[in-house]
Tab-separated table of C-alpha atoms in Angstrom:
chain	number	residue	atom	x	y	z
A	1	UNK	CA	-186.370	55.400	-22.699
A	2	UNK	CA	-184.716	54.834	-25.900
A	3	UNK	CA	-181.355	54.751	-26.376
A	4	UNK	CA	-179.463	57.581	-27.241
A	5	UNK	CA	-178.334	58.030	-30.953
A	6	UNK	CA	-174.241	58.100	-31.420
A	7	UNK	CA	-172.914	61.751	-32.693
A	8	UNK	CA	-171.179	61.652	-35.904
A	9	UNK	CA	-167.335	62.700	-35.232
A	10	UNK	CA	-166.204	64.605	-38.793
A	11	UNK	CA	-162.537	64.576	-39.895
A	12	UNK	CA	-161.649	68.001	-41.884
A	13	UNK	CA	-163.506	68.047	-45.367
A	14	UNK	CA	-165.860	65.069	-44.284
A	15	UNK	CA	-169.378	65.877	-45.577
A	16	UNK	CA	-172.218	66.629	-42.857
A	17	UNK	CA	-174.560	63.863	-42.388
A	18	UNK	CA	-178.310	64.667	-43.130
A	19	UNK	CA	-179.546	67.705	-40.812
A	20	UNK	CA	-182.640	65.067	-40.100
A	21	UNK	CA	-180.277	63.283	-38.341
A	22	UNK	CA	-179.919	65.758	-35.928
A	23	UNK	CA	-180.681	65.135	-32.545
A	24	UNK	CA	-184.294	65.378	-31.253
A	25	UNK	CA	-186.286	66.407	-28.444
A	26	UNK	CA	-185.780	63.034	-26.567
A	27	UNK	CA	-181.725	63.320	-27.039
A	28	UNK	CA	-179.551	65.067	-25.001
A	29	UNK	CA	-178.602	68.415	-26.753
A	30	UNK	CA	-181.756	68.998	-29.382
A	31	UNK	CA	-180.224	70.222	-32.555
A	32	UNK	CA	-176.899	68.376	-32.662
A	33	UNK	CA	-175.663	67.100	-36.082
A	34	UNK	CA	-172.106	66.188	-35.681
A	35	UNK	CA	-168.697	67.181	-34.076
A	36	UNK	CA	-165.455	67.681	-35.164
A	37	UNK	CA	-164.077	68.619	-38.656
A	38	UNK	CA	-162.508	71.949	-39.307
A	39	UNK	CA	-163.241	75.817	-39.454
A	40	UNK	CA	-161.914	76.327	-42.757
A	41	UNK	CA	-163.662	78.566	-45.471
A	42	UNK	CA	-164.770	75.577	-47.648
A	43	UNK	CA	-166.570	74.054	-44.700
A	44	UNK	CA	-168.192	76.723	-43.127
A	45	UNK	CA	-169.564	77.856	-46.773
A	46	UNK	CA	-170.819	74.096	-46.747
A	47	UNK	CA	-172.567	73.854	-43.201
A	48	UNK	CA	-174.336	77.410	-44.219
A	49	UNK	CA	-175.739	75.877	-47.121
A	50	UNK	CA	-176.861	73.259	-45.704
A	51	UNK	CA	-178.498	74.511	-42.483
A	52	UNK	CA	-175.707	74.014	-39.921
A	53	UNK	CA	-174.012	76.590	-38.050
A	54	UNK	CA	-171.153	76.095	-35.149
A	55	UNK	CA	-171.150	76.682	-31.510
A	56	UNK	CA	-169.118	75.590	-28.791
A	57	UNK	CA	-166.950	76.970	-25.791
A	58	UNK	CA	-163.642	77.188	-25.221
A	59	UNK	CA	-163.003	73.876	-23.335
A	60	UNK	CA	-164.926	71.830	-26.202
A	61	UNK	CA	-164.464	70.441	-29.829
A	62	UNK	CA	-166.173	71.739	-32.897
A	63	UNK	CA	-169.571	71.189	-32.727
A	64	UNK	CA	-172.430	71.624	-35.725
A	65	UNK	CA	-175.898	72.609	-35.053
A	66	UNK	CA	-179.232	72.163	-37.142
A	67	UNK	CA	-182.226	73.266	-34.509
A	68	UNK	CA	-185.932	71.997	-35.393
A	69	UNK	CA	-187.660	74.560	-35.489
A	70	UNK	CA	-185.357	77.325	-36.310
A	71	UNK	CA	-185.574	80.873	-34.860
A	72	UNK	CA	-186.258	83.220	-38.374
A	73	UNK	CA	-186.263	86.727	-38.999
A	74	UNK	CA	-188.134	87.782	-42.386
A	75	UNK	CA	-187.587	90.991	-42.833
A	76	UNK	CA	-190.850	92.111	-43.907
A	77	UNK	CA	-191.743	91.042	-40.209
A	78	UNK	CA	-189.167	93.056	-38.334
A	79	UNK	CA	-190.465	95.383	-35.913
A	80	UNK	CA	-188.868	98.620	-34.891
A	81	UNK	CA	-190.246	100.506	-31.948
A	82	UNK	CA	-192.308	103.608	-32.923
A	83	UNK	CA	-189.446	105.276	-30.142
A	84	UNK	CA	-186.906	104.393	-31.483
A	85	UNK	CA	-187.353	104.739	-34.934
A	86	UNK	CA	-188.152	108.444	-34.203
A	87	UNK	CA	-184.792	108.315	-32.664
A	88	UNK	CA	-183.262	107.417	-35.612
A	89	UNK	CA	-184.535	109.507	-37.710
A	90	UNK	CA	-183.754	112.712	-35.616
A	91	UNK	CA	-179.621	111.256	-35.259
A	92	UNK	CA	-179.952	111.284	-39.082
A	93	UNK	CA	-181.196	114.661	-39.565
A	94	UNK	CA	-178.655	116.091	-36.976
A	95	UNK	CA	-175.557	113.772	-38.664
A	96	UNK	CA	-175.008	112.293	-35.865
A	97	UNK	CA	-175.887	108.585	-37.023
A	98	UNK	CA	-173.955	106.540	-40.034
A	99	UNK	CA	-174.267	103.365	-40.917
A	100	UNK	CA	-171.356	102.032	-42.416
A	101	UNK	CA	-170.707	98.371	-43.926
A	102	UNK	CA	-167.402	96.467	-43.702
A	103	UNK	CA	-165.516	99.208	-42.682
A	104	UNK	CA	-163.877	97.190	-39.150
A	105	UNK	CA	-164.953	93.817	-38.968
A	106	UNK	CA	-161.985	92.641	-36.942
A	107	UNK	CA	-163.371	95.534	-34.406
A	108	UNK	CA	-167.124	94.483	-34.637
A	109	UNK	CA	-166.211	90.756	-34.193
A	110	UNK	CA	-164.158	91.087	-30.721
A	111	UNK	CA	-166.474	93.752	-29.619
A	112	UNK	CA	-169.225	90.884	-30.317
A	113	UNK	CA	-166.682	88.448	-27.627
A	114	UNK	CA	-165.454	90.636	-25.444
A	115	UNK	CA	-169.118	93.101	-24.690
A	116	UNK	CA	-170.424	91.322	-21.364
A	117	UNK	CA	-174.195	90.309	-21.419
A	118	UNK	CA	-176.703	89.994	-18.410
A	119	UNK	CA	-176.713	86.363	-17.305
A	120	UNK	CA	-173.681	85.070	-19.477
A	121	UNK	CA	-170.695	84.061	-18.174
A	122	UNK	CA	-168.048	83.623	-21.222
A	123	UNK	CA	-168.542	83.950	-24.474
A	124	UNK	CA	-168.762	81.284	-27.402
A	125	UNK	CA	-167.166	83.232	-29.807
A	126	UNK	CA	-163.825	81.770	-28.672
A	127	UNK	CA	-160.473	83.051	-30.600
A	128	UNK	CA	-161.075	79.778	-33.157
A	129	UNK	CA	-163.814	80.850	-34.197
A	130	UNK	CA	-162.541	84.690	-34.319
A	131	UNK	CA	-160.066	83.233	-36.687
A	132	UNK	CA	-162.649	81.512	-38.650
A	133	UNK	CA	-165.263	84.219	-39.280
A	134	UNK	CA	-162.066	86.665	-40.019
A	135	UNK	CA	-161.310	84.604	-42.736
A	136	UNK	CA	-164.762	84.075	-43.654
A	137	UNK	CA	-164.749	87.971	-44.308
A	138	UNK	CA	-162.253	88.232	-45.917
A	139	UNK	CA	-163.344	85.440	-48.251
A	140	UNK	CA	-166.120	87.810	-48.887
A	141	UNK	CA	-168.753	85.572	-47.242
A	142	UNK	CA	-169.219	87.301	-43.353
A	143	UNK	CA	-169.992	90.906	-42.854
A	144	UNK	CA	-170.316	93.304	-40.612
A	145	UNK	CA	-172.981	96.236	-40.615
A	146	UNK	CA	-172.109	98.869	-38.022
A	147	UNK	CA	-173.581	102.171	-36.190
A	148	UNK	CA	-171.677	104.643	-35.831
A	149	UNK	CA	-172.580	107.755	-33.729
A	150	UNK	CA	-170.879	110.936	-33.425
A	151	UNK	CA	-167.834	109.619	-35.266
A	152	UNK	CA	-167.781	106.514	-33.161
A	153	UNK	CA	-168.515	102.882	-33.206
A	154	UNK	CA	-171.228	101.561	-30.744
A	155	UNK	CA	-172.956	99.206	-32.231
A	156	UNK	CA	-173.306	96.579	-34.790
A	157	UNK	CA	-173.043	92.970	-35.980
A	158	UNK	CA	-171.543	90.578	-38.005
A	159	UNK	CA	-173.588	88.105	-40.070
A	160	UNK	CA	-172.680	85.256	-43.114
A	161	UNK	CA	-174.052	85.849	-46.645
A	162	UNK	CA	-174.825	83.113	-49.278
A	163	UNK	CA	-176.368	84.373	-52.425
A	164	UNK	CA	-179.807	85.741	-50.942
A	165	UNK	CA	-179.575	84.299	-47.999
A	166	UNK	CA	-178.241	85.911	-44.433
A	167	UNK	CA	-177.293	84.398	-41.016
A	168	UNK	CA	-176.964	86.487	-38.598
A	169	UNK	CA	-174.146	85.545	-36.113
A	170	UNK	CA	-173.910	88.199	-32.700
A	171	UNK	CA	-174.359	91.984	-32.281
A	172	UNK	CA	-173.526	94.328	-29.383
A	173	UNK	CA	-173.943	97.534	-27.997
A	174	UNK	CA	-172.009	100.323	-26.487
A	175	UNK	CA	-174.675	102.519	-26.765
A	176	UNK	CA	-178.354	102.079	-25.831
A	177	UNK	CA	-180.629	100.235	-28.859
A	178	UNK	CA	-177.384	100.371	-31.119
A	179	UNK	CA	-177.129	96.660	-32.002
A	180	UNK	CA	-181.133	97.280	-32.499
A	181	UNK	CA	-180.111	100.542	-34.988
A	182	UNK	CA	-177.736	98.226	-36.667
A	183	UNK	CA	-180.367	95.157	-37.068
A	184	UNK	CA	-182.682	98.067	-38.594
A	185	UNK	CA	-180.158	98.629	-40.956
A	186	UNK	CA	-179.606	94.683	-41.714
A	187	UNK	CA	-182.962	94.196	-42.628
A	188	UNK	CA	-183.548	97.796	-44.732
A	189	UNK	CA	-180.389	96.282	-46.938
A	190	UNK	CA	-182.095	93.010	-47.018
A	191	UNK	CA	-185.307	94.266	-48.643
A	192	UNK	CA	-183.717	96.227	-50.865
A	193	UNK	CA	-181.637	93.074	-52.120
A	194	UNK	CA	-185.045	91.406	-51.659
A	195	UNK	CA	-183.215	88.604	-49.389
A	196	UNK	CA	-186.264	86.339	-48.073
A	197	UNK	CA	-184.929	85.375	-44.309
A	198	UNK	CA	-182.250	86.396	-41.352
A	199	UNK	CA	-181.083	83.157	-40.160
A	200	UNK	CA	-181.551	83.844	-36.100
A	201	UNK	CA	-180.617	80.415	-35.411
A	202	UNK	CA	-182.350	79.936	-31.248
A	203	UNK	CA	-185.310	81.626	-29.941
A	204	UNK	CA	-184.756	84.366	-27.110
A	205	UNK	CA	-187.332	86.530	-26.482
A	206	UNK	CA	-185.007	89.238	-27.534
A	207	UNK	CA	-185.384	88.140	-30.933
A	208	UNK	CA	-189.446	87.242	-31.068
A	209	UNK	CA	-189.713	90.778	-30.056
A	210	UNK	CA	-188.287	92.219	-33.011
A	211	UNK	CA	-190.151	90.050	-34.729
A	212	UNK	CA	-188.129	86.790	-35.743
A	213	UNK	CA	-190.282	83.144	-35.364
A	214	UNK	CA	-189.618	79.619	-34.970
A	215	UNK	CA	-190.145	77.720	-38.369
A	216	UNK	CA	-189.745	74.120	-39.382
A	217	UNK	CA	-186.569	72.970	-39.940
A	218	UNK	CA	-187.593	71.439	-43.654
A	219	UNK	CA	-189.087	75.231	-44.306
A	220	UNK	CA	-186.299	77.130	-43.346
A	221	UNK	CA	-183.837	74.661	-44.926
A	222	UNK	CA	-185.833	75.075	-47.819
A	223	UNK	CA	-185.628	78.948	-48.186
A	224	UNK	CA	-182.046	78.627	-48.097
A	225	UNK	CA	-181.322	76.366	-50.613
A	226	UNK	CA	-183.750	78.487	-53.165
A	227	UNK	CA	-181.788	82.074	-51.661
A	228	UNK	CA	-178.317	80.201	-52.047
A	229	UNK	CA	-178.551	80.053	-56.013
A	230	UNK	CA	-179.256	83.395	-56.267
A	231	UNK	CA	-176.069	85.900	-56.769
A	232	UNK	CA	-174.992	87.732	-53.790
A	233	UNK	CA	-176.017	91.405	-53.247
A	234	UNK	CA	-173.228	94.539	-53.278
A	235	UNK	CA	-172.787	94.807	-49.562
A	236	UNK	CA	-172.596	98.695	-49.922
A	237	UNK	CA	-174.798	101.140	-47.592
A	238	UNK	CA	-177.201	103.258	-49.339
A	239	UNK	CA	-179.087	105.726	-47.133
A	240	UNK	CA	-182.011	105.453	-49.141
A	241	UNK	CA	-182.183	102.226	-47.687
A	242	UNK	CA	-183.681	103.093	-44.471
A	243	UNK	CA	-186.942	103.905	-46.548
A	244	UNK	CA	-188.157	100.489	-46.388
A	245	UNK	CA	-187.542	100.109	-43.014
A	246	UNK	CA	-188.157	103.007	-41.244
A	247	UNK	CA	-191.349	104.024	-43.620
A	248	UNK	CA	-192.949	100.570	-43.896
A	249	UNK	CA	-195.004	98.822	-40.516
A	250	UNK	CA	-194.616	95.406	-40.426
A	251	UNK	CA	-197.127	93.134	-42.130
A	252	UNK	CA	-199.229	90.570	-39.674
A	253	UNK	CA	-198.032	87.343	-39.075
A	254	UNK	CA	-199.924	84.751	-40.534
């Protein structure tokens, strides 16, 4: 067996080391860059842009991911169940559905920690990285896209935006399908800002049935660095939005 290969420890503001370096199916923890460093703005903005993302627990240090492949979500691939996109379209006639953008992260962001799922114990979006993403927002970089129903919120998630490019970070749900409703709405703001990809970072089957894939690391760390030069949309809802999501099938994968 070969022996494994040593983990880069970062000090704050160190640059990441290749995400080729990464570890690899015969390591470990596939997908590991690097540990360490900081949670700042500037460094978060610069692990986006290259590929990397954080994710660690509670009782661990900072630690950087770049997974090969990479779980994707183009939006002209998302698929929205034929039930409930006639449910959504029946809460919109009756007013009893809004979409709104940016209008509680803080809220969307703990109720992303705190909501309990089936089979996980914990939650990796520890109060560091609470603090991080917060400022993130308010940097203008993270956002959160929200579903509101009968004047309340119970649903939504929060996601990082580079030029064209989006990550999506957690959603949850107070309300059956309402992290789905909110995902609909992701991806009808991302065609009409014609962004190429939704970062989904691992595959669940959650997420392949929606209709997110598993692409090559080089490919999907290509797509960001073309959507990262591009300037960032106007992260404002638009109802007309859910025409091209709600009107359109998706196309067949390739």
């Amino acid at each position: 067996m070969p022996p494994t290969r040593h983990l880069p420890w970062l000090e704050p503001g160190q640059a990441f080391p290749p995400v080729s370096s990464a570890w690899g199916p015969s390591d470990p923890v596939p997908g590991l860059l690097a540990a360490g460093g900081a949670l700042d703005v500037p460094t978060l903005v610069a692990a986006y842009r290259h590929g990397v993302f954080p994710w660690f627990s509670d009782d661990q240090p900072i630690l950087w991911w770049s997974p090969d492949p990479r779980m994707v979500l183009r939006p002209e691939h998302f698929r929205l169940h034929p039930s409930l996109r006639k449910t959504v379209r029946a809460a919109l006639r009756q007013g009893r559905l809004a979409i709104r953008i940016d209008s509680t992260f803080e809220h969307v962001i703990q109720a992303c920690a705190q909501t309990p799922r089936p089979g996980q114990h914990g939650t990796w979006i520890v109060p560091d990285m609470v603090a991080a993403y917060t400022a993130l927002h308010r940097a203008g970089h993270a956002h959160s896209v929200e579903a509101w129903w009968d004047g309340e919120l119970v649903g939504g998630l929060y996601c990082v935006n580079l030029g064209r490019m989006v990550f999506g970070e957690s959603m949850f749900s107070h309300r059956s399908d309402a992290s789905k409703i909110a995902l609909a709405a992701l991806v009808a703001c991302c065609r009409a800002w014609q962004v190429p990809a939704i970062d989904c970072q691992q595959n669940t089957r959650h997420l392949a049935s929606l209709g997110a894939r598993e692409e090559a690391r080089a490919d999907f760390v290509h797509t960001v660095q073309q959507a990262v030069a591009h300037a960032a949309p106007d992260w404002r809802w638009d109802p007309l939005y859910w025409n091209g999501c709600l009107d359109r099938s998706p196309l067949p994968h390739a």
